[in-house]
mmCIF file of C-alpha atoms in Angstrom:
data_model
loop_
_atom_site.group_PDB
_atom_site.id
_atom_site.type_symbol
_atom_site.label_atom_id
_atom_site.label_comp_id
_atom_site.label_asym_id
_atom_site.label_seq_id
_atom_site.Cartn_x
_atom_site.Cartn_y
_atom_site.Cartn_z
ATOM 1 C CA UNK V 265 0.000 0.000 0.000
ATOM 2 C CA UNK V 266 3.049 2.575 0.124
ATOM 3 C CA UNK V 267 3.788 1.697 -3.581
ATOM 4 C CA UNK V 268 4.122 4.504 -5.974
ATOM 5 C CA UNK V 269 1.486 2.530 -8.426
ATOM 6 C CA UNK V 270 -0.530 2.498 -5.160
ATOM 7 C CA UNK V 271 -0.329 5.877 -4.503
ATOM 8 C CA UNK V 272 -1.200 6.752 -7.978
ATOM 9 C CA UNK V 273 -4.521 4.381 -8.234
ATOM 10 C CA UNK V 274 -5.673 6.028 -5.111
ATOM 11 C CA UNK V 275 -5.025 9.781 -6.635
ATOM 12 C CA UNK V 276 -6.762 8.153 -9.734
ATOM 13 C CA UNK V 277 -9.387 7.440 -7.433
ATOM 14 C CA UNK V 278 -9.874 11.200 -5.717
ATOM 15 C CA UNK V 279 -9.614 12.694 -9.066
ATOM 16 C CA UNK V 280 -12.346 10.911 -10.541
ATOM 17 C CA UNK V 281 -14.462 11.453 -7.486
ATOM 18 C CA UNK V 282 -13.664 14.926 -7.208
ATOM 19 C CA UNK V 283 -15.148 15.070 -11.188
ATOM 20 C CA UNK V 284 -18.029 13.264 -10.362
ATOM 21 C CA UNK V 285 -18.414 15.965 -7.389
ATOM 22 C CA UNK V 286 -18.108 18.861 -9.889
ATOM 23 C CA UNK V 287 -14.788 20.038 -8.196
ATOM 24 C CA UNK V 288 -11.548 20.977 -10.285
ATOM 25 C CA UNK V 289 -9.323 19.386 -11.105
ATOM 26 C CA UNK V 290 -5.731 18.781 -12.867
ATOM 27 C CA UNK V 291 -6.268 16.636 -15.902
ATOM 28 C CA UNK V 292 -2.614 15.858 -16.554
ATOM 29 C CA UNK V 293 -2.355 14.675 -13.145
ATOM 30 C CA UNK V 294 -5.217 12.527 -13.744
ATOM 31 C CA UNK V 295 -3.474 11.084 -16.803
ATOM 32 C CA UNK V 296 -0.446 10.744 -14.811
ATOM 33 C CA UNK V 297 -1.348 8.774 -13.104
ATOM 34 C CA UNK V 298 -2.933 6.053 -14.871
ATOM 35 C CA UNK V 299 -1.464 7.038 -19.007
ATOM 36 C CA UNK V 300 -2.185 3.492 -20.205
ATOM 37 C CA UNK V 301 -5.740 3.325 -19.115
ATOM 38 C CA UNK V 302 -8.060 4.795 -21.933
ATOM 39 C CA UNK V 303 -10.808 6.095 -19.661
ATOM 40 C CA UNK V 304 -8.037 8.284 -17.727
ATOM 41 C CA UNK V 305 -8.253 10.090 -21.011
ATOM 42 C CA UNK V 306 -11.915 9.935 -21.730
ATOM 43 C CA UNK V 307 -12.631 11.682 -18.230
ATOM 44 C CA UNK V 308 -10.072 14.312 -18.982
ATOM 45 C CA UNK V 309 -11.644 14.773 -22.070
ATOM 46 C CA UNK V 310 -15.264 15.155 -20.814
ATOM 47 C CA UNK V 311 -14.165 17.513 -18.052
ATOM 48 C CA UNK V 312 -12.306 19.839 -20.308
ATOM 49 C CA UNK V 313 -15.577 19.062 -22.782
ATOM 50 C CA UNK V 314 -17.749 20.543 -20.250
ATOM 51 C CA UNK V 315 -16.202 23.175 -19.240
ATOM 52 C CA UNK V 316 -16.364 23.966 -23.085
ATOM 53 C CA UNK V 317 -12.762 23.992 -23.710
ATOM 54 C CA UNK V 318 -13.065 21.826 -26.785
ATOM 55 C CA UNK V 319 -9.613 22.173 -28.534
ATOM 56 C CA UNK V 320 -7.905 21.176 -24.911
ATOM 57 C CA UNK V 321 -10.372 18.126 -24.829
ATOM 58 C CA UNK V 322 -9.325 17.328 -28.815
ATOM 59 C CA UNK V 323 -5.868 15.394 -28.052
ATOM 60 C CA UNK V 324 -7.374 13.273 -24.633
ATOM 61 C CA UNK V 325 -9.842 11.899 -26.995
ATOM 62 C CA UNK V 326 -7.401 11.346 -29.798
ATOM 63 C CA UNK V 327 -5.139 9.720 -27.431
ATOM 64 C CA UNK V 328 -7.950 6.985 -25.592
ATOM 65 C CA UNK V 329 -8.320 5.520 -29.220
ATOM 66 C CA UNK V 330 -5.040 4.671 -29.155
ATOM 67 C CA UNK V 331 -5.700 2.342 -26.187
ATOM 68 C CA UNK V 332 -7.420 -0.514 -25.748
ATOM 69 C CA UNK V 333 -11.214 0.273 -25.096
ATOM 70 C CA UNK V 334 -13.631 -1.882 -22.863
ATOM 71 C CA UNK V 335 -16.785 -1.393 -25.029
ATOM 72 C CA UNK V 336 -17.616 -0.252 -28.334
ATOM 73 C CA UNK V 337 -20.039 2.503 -27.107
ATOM 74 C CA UNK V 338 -17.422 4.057 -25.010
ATOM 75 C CA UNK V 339 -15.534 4.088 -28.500
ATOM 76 C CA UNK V 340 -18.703 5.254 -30.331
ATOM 77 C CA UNK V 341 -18.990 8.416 -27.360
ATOM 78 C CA UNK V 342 -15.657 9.419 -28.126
ATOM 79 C CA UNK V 343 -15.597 9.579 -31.658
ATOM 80 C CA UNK V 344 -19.088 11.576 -31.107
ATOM 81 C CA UNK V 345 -17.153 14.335 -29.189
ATOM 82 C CA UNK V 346 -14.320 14.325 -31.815
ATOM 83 C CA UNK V 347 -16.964 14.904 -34.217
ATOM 84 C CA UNK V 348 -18.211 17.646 -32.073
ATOM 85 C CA UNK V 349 -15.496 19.287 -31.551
ATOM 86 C CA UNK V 350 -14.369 19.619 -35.366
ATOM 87 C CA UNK V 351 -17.786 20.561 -35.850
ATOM 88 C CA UNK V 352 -17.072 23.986 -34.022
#
């Protein structure tokens, strides 16, 4: 539990709370600490998305399709919001 992979899963684990929560946060940090996981980059990409900061959110998106993805709607979503974005 003092592991440095430990002690990034649980910062993993406040960041993504503190989105759900509506708080800020520090997207590269929460990339940081989990960079192969795709949904690191899909929430940094939907927070920045939100906060209508579309060109930020471009490259998170871009970047979870290069990793392995769980389901195909969570790949359908993201391609939606890359749509979006070049769309504006």
């Amino acid at each position: 539990m003092l592991t440095p992979d430990y002690k990034r899963f649980v910062d993993f684990r406040h960041l993504k709370a503190a989105i759900s929560d509506g708080k800020e946060v520090d997207v590269k940090r929460l990339v940081a600490d989990n960079p192969e996981y795709y949904h690191a980059y899909v929430l940094a990409g939907d927070y920045l998305f939100k906060r209508a900061r579309y060109r930020e959110a471009l490259p998170y998106y871009k970047a979870a399709l290069t990793k392995v993805i769980a389901t195909k709607p969570e790949e359908n979503h993201i391609r939606k919001r890359i749509e979006e974005i070049n769309k504006k």
